[in-house]
Amino acid sequence: MRRRVLTFLLAIIFLGGVSLGAVRLATAQSNDVLTISQGADTDTLSPITTAVTPSSNVFNQIFDGLAAHDPNGKLVPALATSWKQISPLKWQFNLRHGVKFSNGDPFTSADVKFTVEKVQDPAFKSQKADRVSMIASVETPDPYTAVYVTKKPSALMPGRPYDLRMVDAKYWKEHGDAYEVDHPMGTGPYMLKEWKKDDHLTMVANPGYWGGKVAIQTIVWKPIPESASRVAALQTGETDIITNVPPQNADQIANGKLTKLGTAKSDRVLFIAFNTQKPGLQDNVAFRQALNYAVNVPAIVKTVLGGHAFPLRNGALPPNFVGYDPKLPSYHYDPEKAKDLLKQAGVNGPINLVLNSPSGRYNMDKQVAEAVAGQLQVVGINASVQTQEWTNYVGQVSHKALVPMYELGWGNDTFDADGTLTPLFTTDYPISTWGTPETDKEIADARYELDPKKRNADYAKIQETIFQQAPWLFLFEYEDLYGITKRVAWQPRSDELIVCKDISWAK
């Protein structure tokens, strides 16, 4: 039968003049497999290890949290059917009955307690530790009730730990940390079938999923680092959804016979961080300020991203975040002021330095780094852009090993200042390369401030310090661009999450 189909398709090619790409598309449409291509593969299938979005997009299909965000960012029930504050320090979560992990283990409050405590374990070094650091303990009065006891009354509950994905405590204890990297066991709508790192990952629908039958039975994640190759794969039907469409291809995909363009204003900001925890010129405030004045961000947005981004004008936070203050100052393009500051920093002639950048993780990441390097030459800084593939790159970010400066993007799906300031601007956080004892304390205190006006004022003060200290070269907030085949019905979200149970075939 398979040979007869192939023969028929070949006949179409030679007799009908149909392109090979069209045949590939026809082949893809003949089954029930949805293929998604991001620029990077996941580095783990442990949902409590990393906070990186391409990884979350993969393992989030296999695991659930107690709550979830709807497409508008509203907190909605998931493994917990409801929650309430029962005392100033206690939040009670009522768990859904009858939920099982895909191996048949029942989901209970013991799994919640294990998950939170595992993430809090300093030896585990979870990138999600900040999401549960306000929790002192987890009480389990019965199998279907979990109580988070906070260290102090906290403004971050219940939203901050909302997306912590629950793991099977019994399974994890039996197999250990290393086994979880590629043997996930969750309660989510999909289960892992096969993973060949950097080639493809296949997952199939979980027949016992508590949320009911999903529309698409098989999902294939096929990473394609090069953006031009992703576009070609979409146009030939080898994949159905691609992330980070290059701006120069946006109109082509939007007007394609078989493709369409999906857009969403992202919560992700792109910046270049200075590693102030290593010796070097980047430890000098005047030097960091100089580089901010030397870069013309609006020009980069226009020329590199075709206008599909929004320059950061008031600090590190996008405008719709708790803690954003439109009155905060911002840097602007002023190369003469940059030269004066460089002299204050002791730089009296051309210097050479390295600008580290991922390649293919963020839209036009390498090209943005190259544009920044080009503008820095005007003030006498010869920046050499060094790129790495994402898995190695993020590993070095986690070890604070990139020096003196490195490009990074940060998506904060809590829409709260704490989700940016704690992980990126506190001294000892695993991926932060700047901090002071004063701001560390101020950021920690703001987590527990219950008066919204006072809390916003606290964040304004912190961000004023961050502006003056310039630990980042502040760049922009993305507009995300997705390429989608017309056989797929899907609307992109501002939190960049791809929720496969919400995707269906177009009618």
Coordinates of C-alpha atoms in Angstrom, one line a residue:
M1 CA 0.0 0.0 0.0
R2 CA 2.8 2.4 1.0
R3 CA 4.6 1.7 -2.3
R4 CA 1.4 2.4 -4.2
V5 CA 1.0 5.8 -2.5
L6 CA 4.6 6.7 -3.3
T7 CA 4.2 5.7 -6.9
F8 CA 1.1 7.8 -7.1
L9 CA 2.9 10.8 -5.7
L10 CA 5.8 10.4 -8.0
A11 CA 3.4 10.3 -10.9
I12 CA 2.0 13.6 -9.8
I13 CA 5.5 15.1 -9.8
F14 CA 6.3 14.0 -13.3
L15 CA 2.9 14.2 -15.0
G16 CA 1.4 17.1 -13.1
G17 CA 4.4 19.3 -12.5
V18 CA 3.7 19.5 -8.8
S19 CA 6.7 20.5 -6.6
L20 CA 8.4 18.2 -4.3
G21 CA 7.5 20.5 -1.4
A22 CA 3.8 20.1 -2.2
V23 CA 4.2 16.4 -2.1
R24 CA 5.9 16.6 1.3
L25 CA 3.0 18.7 2.5
A26 CA 0.5 16.2 1.2
T27 CA 2.4 13.4 2.9
A28 CA 2.4 15.4 6.2
Q29 CA -1.3 16.1 5.9
S30 CA -2.1 12.4 5.4
N31 CA -1.4 11.5 9.0
D32 CA -2.3 12.9 12.4
V33 CA 1.2 14.2 13.4
L34 CA 1.9 17.9 14.3
T35 CA 5.5 18.9 13.9
I36 CA 6.8 22.0 15.8
S37 CA 10.3 23.5 15.2
Q38 CA 12.0 25.8 17.7
G39 CA 15.5 27.1 17.3
A40 CA 16.8 24.9 20.1
D41 CA 16.1 21.5 21.6
T42 CA 15.3 21.1 25.2
D43 CA 18.3 20.3 27.4
T44 CA 16.2 18.2 29.9
L45 CA 12.8 16.7 30.4
S46 CA 12.9 17.3 34.2
P47 CA 10.3 20.1 34.6
I48 CA 11.7 21.4 37.9
T49 CA 15.3 21.9 36.7
T50 CA 15.3 24.6 34.1
A51 CA 13.3 27.8 33.5
V52 CA 14.2 28.0 29.8
T53 CA 11.2 28.5 27.5
P54 CA 12.1 26.0 24.6
S55 CA 12.5 23.3 27.3
S56 CA 9.2 24.3 29.1
N57 CA 7.4 24.2 25.8
V58 CA 8.3 20.5 25.5
F59 CA 8.0 19.2 29.0
N60 CA 4.9 21.3 29.9
Q61 CA 3.0 18.9 27.6
I62 CA 3.9 16.0 29.9
F63 CA 3.5 17.7 33.3
D64 CA 0.8 19.9 35.0
G65 CA 1.0 22.5 37.7
L66 CA -1.5 23.2 40.4
A67 CA -2.7 26.1 38.4
A68 CA -2.3 27.4 34.9
H69 CA -2.5 30.7 32.9
D70 CA -5.2 31.1 30.3
P71 CA -4.2 32.9 27.1
N72 CA -4.9 36.3 28.8
G73 CA -2.7 35.5 31.8
K74 CA -5.5 34.8 34.2
L75 CA -4.8 32.1 36.8
V76 CA -7.1 29.1 36.3
P77 CA -7.4 25.7 38.0
A78 CA -5.3 22.7 36.8
L79 CA -4.2 20.0 39.3
A80 CA -5.8 22.1 42.0
T81 CA -9.5 22.8 41.6
S82 CA -9.5 25.8 43.9
W83 CA -7.3 27.6 46.5
K84 CA -7.8 30.1 49.3
Q85 CA -5.8 31.9 52.0
I86 CA -6.8 30.4 55.3
S87 CA -4.5 32.5 57.5
P88 CA -1.9 35.3 56.9
L89 CA 0.8 32.6 56.3
K90 CA -1.2 29.7 54.8
W91 CA -2.6 29.1 51.4
Q92 CA -4.7 25.9 50.9
F93 CA -4.9 24.1 47.6
N94 CA -7.7 21.6 47.0
L95 CA -6.4 18.9 44.7
R96 CA -8.3 17.3 41.8
H97 CA -9.4 13.8 42.7
G98 CA -8.7 10.8 40.4
V99 CA -5.6 12.2 38.7
K100 CA -2.9 9.6 37.9
F101 CA 0.6 9.9 36.5
S102 CA 0.9 8.0 33.2
N103 CA 2.5 5.0 34.9
G104 CA -0.6 4.7 37.1
D105 CA 0.7 6.2 40.3
P106 CA -2.0 8.4 41.9
F107 CA -1.3 12.2 42.2
T108 CA -1.6 13.3 45.8
S109 CA -0.5 16.0 48.2
A110 CA 2.7 14.0 48.9
D111 CA 3.8 14.8 45.3
V112 CA 3.2 18.5 45.9
K113 CA 5.3 18.4 49.0
F114 CA 8.1 16.5 47.3
T115 CA 8.2 18.8 44.3
V116 CA 8.4 22.0 46.3
E117 CA 11.1 20.6 48.6
K118 CA 13.1 19.3 45.7
V119 CA 13.1 22.7 44.0
Q120 CA 14.1 24.3 47.3
D121 CA 17.0 21.9 47.8
P122 CA 20.2 24.0 47.3
A123 CA 22.0 20.9 46.1
F124 CA 19.5 20.4 43.3
K125 CA 20.3 24.0 41.9
S126 CA 16.9 24.4 40.3
Q127 CA 16.5 27.5 38.1
K128 CA 12.9 27.7 39.5
A129 CA 14.0 28.1 43.1
D130 CA 12.8 31.7 43.2
R131 CA 9.3 30.5 42.6
V132 CA 9.1 28.7 45.9
S133 CA 11.6 30.5 48.0
M134 CA 8.9 32.3 50.0
I135 CA 7.5 29.0 51.1
A136 CA 8.6 27.8 54.6
S137 CA 6.9 24.4 54.5
V138 CA 4.2 22.3 52.8
E139 CA 1.6 20.7 55.0
T140 CA -0.4 17.7 53.7
P141 CA -3.4 17.2 56.1
D142 CA -4.9 14.6 53.6
P143 CA -4.1 13.2 50.1
Y144 CA -6.2 15.9 48.4
T145 CA -5.1 19.0 50.4
A146 CA -1.8 20.8 50.2
V147 CA -1.1 23.9 52.3
Y148 CA 1.8 26.3 51.5
V149 CA 3.1 27.9 54.6
T150 CA 4.9 31.1 53.7
K151 CA 7.8 32.6 55.7
K152 CA 5.9 35.9 55.9
P153 CA 2.6 37.2 54.4
S154 CA 3.5 37.4 50.7
A155 CA 2.2 39.4 47.8
L156 CA 3.5 36.7 45.5
M157 CA 0.9 34.0 46.4
P158 CA -0.5 32.1 44.7
G159 CA 0.7 33.5 41.4
R160 CA 4.5 33.1 41.8
P161 CA 4.7 29.3 42.1
Y162 CA 1.7 28.7 39.8
D163 CA 3.6 26.9 37.0
L164 CA 5.7 24.6 39.1
R165 CA 5.1 21.3 37.4
M166 CA 4.3 18.4 39.7
V167 CA 6.5 15.3 39.6
D168 CA 5.8 11.7 40.8
A169 CA 7.5 11.5 44.2
K170 CA 7.5 7.7 44.3
Y171 CA 8.9 7.4 40.8
W172 CA 11.5 10.0 41.4
K173 CA 12.8 8.5 44.7
E174 CA 13.0 5.1 43.0
H175 CA 15.1 6.3 40.1
G176 CA 17.0 9.4 41.2
D177 CA 17.7 12.8 39.7
A178 CA 19.8 11.8 36.7
Y179 CA 17.1 9.4 35.4
E180 CA 14.5 12.1 35.3
V181 CA 16.4 14.0 32.6
D182 CA 15.1 11.7 29.8
H183 CA 12.5 9.5 31.6
P184 CA 9.7 11.9 32.4
M185 CA 6.6 10.8 34.3
G186 CA 3.8 13.3 34.4
T187 CA 0.0 13.8 34.6
G188 CA -0.2 15.9 31.4
P189 CA -2.0 15.4 28.1
Y190 CA 1.1 13.8 26.4
M191 CA 3.7 11.1 27.1
L192 CA 7.2 10.7 25.8
K193 CA 7.6 8.1 23.1
E194 CA 11.1 8.8 21.8
W195 CA 13.9 11.5 22.2
K196 CA 16.9 11.7 20.0
K197 CA 18.7 14.8 21.2
D198 CA 19.0 17.6 18.7
D199 CA 17.1 15.6 16.1
H200 CA 13.6 15.0 17.2
L201 CA 11.4 14.3 20.2
T202 CA 8.1 12.4 19.8
M203 CA 5.2 12.4 22.2
V204 CA 1.8 10.8 22.0
A205 CA -1.5 11.5 23.7
N206 CA -2.0 10.3 27.2
P207 CA -5.1 8.1 27.1
G208 CA -5.6 8.6 30.9
Y209 CA -5.3 12.4 30.9
W210 CA -7.7 13.9 33.4
G211 CA -8.5 16.8 31.1
G212 CA -10.0 14.6 28.4
K213 CA -9.1 13.7 24.8
V214 CA -6.8 16.0 22.9
A215 CA -7.3 17.0 19.3
I216 CA -3.9 16.0 18.0
Q217 CA -2.6 12.5 18.9
T218 CA 1.1 12.8 18.1
I219 CA 3.5 15.8 18.5
V220 CA 7.0 15.8 17.0
W221 CA 9.4 18.5 18.2
K222 CA 12.1 19.0 15.6
P223 CA 14.7 21.6 16.5
I224 CA 16.1 23.6 13.6
P225 CA 18.7 26.2 14.7
E226 CA 19.1 28.1 11.5
S227 CA 16.2 30.4 10.8
A228 CA 16.3 30.1 7.0
S229 CA 16.1 26.3 7.4
R230 CA 13.1 26.7 9.7
V231 CA 11.3 28.8 7.1
A232 CA 12.1 26.4 4.3
A233 CA 10.9 23.5 6.4
L234 CA 7.6 25.3 7.0
Q235 CA 7.1 26.1 3.3
T236 CA 7.8 22.5 2.2
G237 CA 5.4 21.1 4.8
E238 CA 8.1 19.3 6.8
T239 CA 7.0 21.2 9.9
D240 CA 3.7 22.9 10.9
I241 CA 4.7 25.6 13.4
I242 CA 8.0 27.5 13.6
T243 CA 9.2 30.0 16.1
N244 CA 11.2 33.2 15.6
V245 CA 10.3 33.9 12.0
P246 CA 13.0 36.2 10.6
P247 CA 11.4 39.7 10.0
Q248 CA 12.5 39.6 6.4
N249 CA 10.4 36.5 5.8
A250 CA 7.3 37.7 7.7
D251 CA 5.4 39.0 4.7
Q252 CA 6.3 35.9 2.6
I253 CA 4.9 33.6 5.2
A254 CA 1.8 35.8 5.9
N255 CA 1.0 35.8 2.2
G256 CA 2.0 32.2 1.5
K257 CA -0.5 29.9 -0.2
L258 CA 0.0 27.2 2.5
T259 CA 1.2 29.3 5.4
K260 CA 0.2 32.1 7.7
L261 CA 1.9 34.4 10.2
G262 CA 1.0 34.4 13.9
T263 CA 2.1 37.3 16.1
A264 CA 2.0 38.2 19.8
K265 CA 3.6 41.0 21.8
S266 CA 6.0 39.0 24.0
D267 CA 6.8 39.3 27.7
R268 CA 10.4 38.6 26.8
V269 CA 13.1 41.3 26.9
L270 CA 16.5 41.0 25.2
F271 CA 19.5 42.5 26.9
I272 CA 23.3 42.2 27.2
A273 CA 24.4 41.5 30.7
F274 CA 27.8 42.6 32.1
N275 CA 29.4 39.9 34.3
T276 CA 30.4 42.1 37.2
Q277 CA 31.2 39.0 39.3
K278 CA 34.4 38.5 37.3
P279 CA 37.3 40.9 37.1
G280 CA 37.5 43.3 34.2
L281 CA 36.4 46.7 32.8
Q282 CA 32.8 45.5 33.1
D283 CA 33.1 46.0 36.8
N284 CA 33.3 49.8 36.3
V285 CA 30.0 51.6 36.4
A286 CA 31.1 54.4 34.0
F287 CA 32.2 51.8 31.5
R288 CA 28.8 50.1 31.6
Q289 CA 26.9 53.4 31.3
A290 CA 29.1 54.4 28.4
L291 CA 28.1 51.3 26.4
N292 CA 24.5 52.0 27.0
Y293 CA 24.9 55.5 25.5
A294 CA 26.9 54.0 22.6
V295 CA 24.1 51.8 21.3
N296 CA 21.2 53.1 19.2
V297 CA 18.5 50.6 20.1
P298 CA 15.6 52.0 18.0
A299 CA 17.9 51.8 14.9
I300 CA 18.6 48.1 15.7
V301 CA 14.9 47.4 16.1
K302 CA 14.2 49.0 12.8
T303 CA 17.0 47.6 10.7
V304 CA 17.5 44.1 12.2
L305 CA 14.0 43.3 13.4
G306 CA 12.0 45.2 10.8
G307 CA 10.2 47.1 13.6
H308 CA 9.0 43.9 15.4
A309 CA 10.2 44.9 18.8
F310 CA 9.8 47.7 21.4
P311 CA 12.8 49.4 22.9
L312 CA 13.0 49.3 26.7
R313 CA 12.5 52.9 27.8
N314 CA 12.0 52.6 31.6
G315 CA 14.2 49.9 33.0
A316 CA 14.2 46.2 32.7
L317 CA 10.4 45.7 32.8
P318 CA 7.8 45.8 30.0
P319 CA 5.0 48.4 30.6
N320 CA 2.3 45.9 31.7
F321 CA 4.2 44.5 34.6
V322 CA 3.6 45.0 38.4
G323 CA 6.4 47.3 39.4
Y324 CA 6.8 49.1 36.1
D325 CA 7.2 52.9 36.5
P326 CA 6.9 55.1 33.4
K327 CA 8.7 57.9 35.2
L328 CA 11.9 55.9 35.4
P329 CA 14.8 57.3 33.3
S330 CA 16.3 55.5 30.3
Y331 CA 19.5 55.6 28.3
H332 CA 19.5 57.1 24.8
Y333 CA 21.9 57.2 21.9
D334 CA 24.7 59.7 22.6
P335 CA 28.1 58.6 21.4
E336 CA 29.9 61.7 22.6
K337 CA 28.6 61.1 26.1
A338 CA 29.7 57.5 25.8
K339 CA 33.3 58.7 24.9
D340 CA 33.4 61.0 27.9
L341 CA 32.3 58.1 30.2
L342 CA 34.9 55.8 28.7
K343 CA 37.6 58.3 29.7
Q344 CA 36.2 58.4 33.2
A345 CA 36.5 54.6 33.2
G346 CA 40.2 54.9 32.2
V347 CA 39.7 53.9 28.6
N348 CA 41.8 56.3 26.5
G349 CA 42.1 54.3 23.3
P350 CA 40.6 51.5 21.3
I351 CA 40.0 48.3 23.2
N352 CA 39.1 44.7 22.3
L353 CA 36.5 42.6 24.1
V354 CA 34.2 39.6 23.5
L355 CA 30.4 39.9 23.1
N356 CA 28.9 36.4 23.7
S357 CA 25.7 35.5 22.0
P358 CA 23.5 32.4 21.3
S359 CA 22.7 31.6 17.8
G360 CA 19.2 30.6 16.9
R361 CA 17.7 30.8 20.4
Y362 CA 16.1 34.2 20.0
N363 CA 14.9 35.9 16.9
M364 CA 17.9 37.4 15.1
D365 CA 20.0 37.0 18.3
K366 CA 23.3 36.8 16.5
Q367 CA 22.4 39.6 14.1
V368 CA 21.4 41.8 17.0
A369 CA 24.8 41.1 18.7
E370 CA 26.6 41.9 15.5
A371 CA 24.7 45.2 15.2
V372 CA 25.6 46.2 18.7
A373 CA 29.2 45.3 18.0
G374 CA 29.1 47.5 14.9
Q375 CA 27.8 50.5 16.9
L376 CA 30.4 50.1 19.6
Q377 CA 33.2 50.6 17.1
V378 CA 32.1 54.2 16.8
V379 CA 33.3 54.8 20.4
G380 CA 36.5 52.8 20.0
I381 CA 35.3 49.4 21.3
N382 CA 36.2 46.5 19.0
A383 CA 33.7 43.8 20.1
S384 CA 34.2 40.3 18.7
V385 CA 30.9 38.4 18.6
Q386 CA 31.3 34.8 19.7
T387 CA 28.3 32.5 19.3
Q388 CA 27.5 29.0 20.6
E389 CA 24.6 26.6 20.2
W390 CA 22.1 27.0 22.9
T391 CA 22.7 23.9 25.0
N392 CA 26.3 24.8 25.7
Y393 CA 25.5 28.5 25.9
V394 CA 22.8 28.2 28.6
G395 CA 25.1 25.9 30.6
Q396 CA 27.7 28.6 30.7
V397 CA 25.1 31.2 31.7
S398 CA 24.1 28.9 34.6
H399 CA 27.7 28.8 35.7
K400 CA 28.2 32.6 35.3
A401 CA 31.1 31.7 33.0
L402 CA 30.5 34.2 30.1
V403 CA 32.8 37.2 30.3
P404 CA 32.7 40.2 30.0
M405 CA 29.3 40.5 28.5
Y406 CA 26.6 38.2 27.1
E407 CA 23.3 38.5 25.3
L408 CA 20.3 36.9 27.0
G409 CA 16.5 37.0 26.8
W410 CA 14.2 36.8 29.7
G411 CA 10.5 35.9 29.6
N412 CA 8.6 36.6 32.8
D413 CA 5.2 35.0 32.6
T414 CA 4.2 36.1 36.1
F415 CA 4.1 39.7 34.9
D416 CA 5.5 40.7 38.3
A417 CA 8.7 42.6 38.9
D418 CA 9.9 39.9 41.3
G419 CA 10.1 37.4 38.4
T420 CA 12.8 39.5 36.8
L421 CA 14.6 41.2 39.7
T422 CA 15.1 38.2 41.9
P423 CA 16.7 35.8 39.3
L424 CA 18.6 38.5 37.4
F425 CA 19.6 41.1 39.9
T426 CA 20.4 39.4 43.2
T427 CA 24.0 38.5 43.9
D428 CA 23.8 34.8 44.6
Y429 CA 21.1 33.7 42.2
P430 CA 22.5 31.0 39.8
I431 CA 22.0 33.2 36.6
S432 CA 22.6 36.6 38.1
T433 CA 26.0 38.4 37.5
W434 CA 25.2 41.6 39.4
G435 CA 23.9 42.5 42.8
T436 CA 24.7 44.5 45.9
P437 CA 23.8 43.7 49.5
E438 CA 21.5 46.7 49.6
T439 CA 19.5 45.8 46.5
D440 CA 19.5 42.1 47.5
K441 CA 17.7 43.1 50.7
E442 CA 15.4 45.5 49.0
I443 CA 14.3 42.9 46.4
A444 CA 13.7 40.3 49.1
D445 CA 11.7 42.8 51.2
A446 CA 9.5 43.8 48.2
R447 CA 8.4 40.1 47.9
Y448 CA 6.6 40.4 51.2
E449 CA 5.2 43.9 50.9
L450 CA 1.4 43.7 50.9
D451 CA 0.6 47.3 50.2
P452 CA 0.5 47.6 46.4
K453 CA 1.4 51.3 46.4
K454 CA 4.3 50.8 48.8
R455 CA 5.4 47.7 46.8
N456 CA 5.4 49.7 43.5
A457 CA 7.4 52.5 45.2
D458 CA 9.9 49.9 46.4
Y459 CA 10.4 48.5 42.9
A460 CA 10.8 52.1 41.5
K461 CA 13.6 52.7 43.9
I462 CA 15.3 49.4 43.1
Q463 CA 15.0 50.1 39.4
E464 CA 16.5 53.6 39.8
T465 CA 19.5 51.9 41.3
I466 CA 19.7 49.4 38.5
F467 CA 19.5 52.2 35.9
Q468 CA 22.4 54.1 37.6
Q469 CA 24.5 50.9 38.0
A470 CA 23.7 49.7 34.4
P471 CA 24.3 46.0 34.9
W472 CA 22.7 45.5 31.5
L473 CA 23.0 47.0 28.1
F474 CA 19.2 47.6 27.9
L475 CA 17.8 46.6 24.5
F476 CA 14.1 45.8 23.7
E477 CA 10.9 43.7 24.2
Y478 CA 10.1 41.3 21.4
E479 CA 7.1 41.0 19.2
D480 CA 7.1 37.2 18.6
L481 CA 6.6 35.9 15.0
Y482 CA 5.4 32.4 14.3
G483 CA 5.0 30.6 11.0
I484 CA 2.0 28.3 10.9
T485 CA 0.7 26.0 8.2
K486 CA -2.9 26.7 7.3
R487 CA -4.0 23.2 8.3
V488 CA -3.4 24.2 11.9
A489 CA -5.6 26.3 14.2
W490 CA -3.6 28.0 16.9
Q491 CA -3.2 31.5 18.4
P492 CA 0.2 32.5 19.8
R493 CA 0.4 33.7 23.4
S494 CA 2.3 36.6 25.0
D495 CA 4.0 34.3 27.4
E496 CA 5.6 32.3 24.5
L497 CA 4.2 29.0 25.7
I498 CA 3.0 26.5 23.2
V499 CA 0.2 24.6 24.8
C500 CA -0.4 21.7 22.5
K501 CA -3.7 20.6 24.0
D502 CA -5.1 24.0 22.8
I503 CA -4.0 23.3 19.2
S504 CA -6.4 21.7 16.7
W505 CA -6.6 21.0 13.0
A506 CA -8.2 23.8 11.0
K507 CA -11.7 23.2 9.7

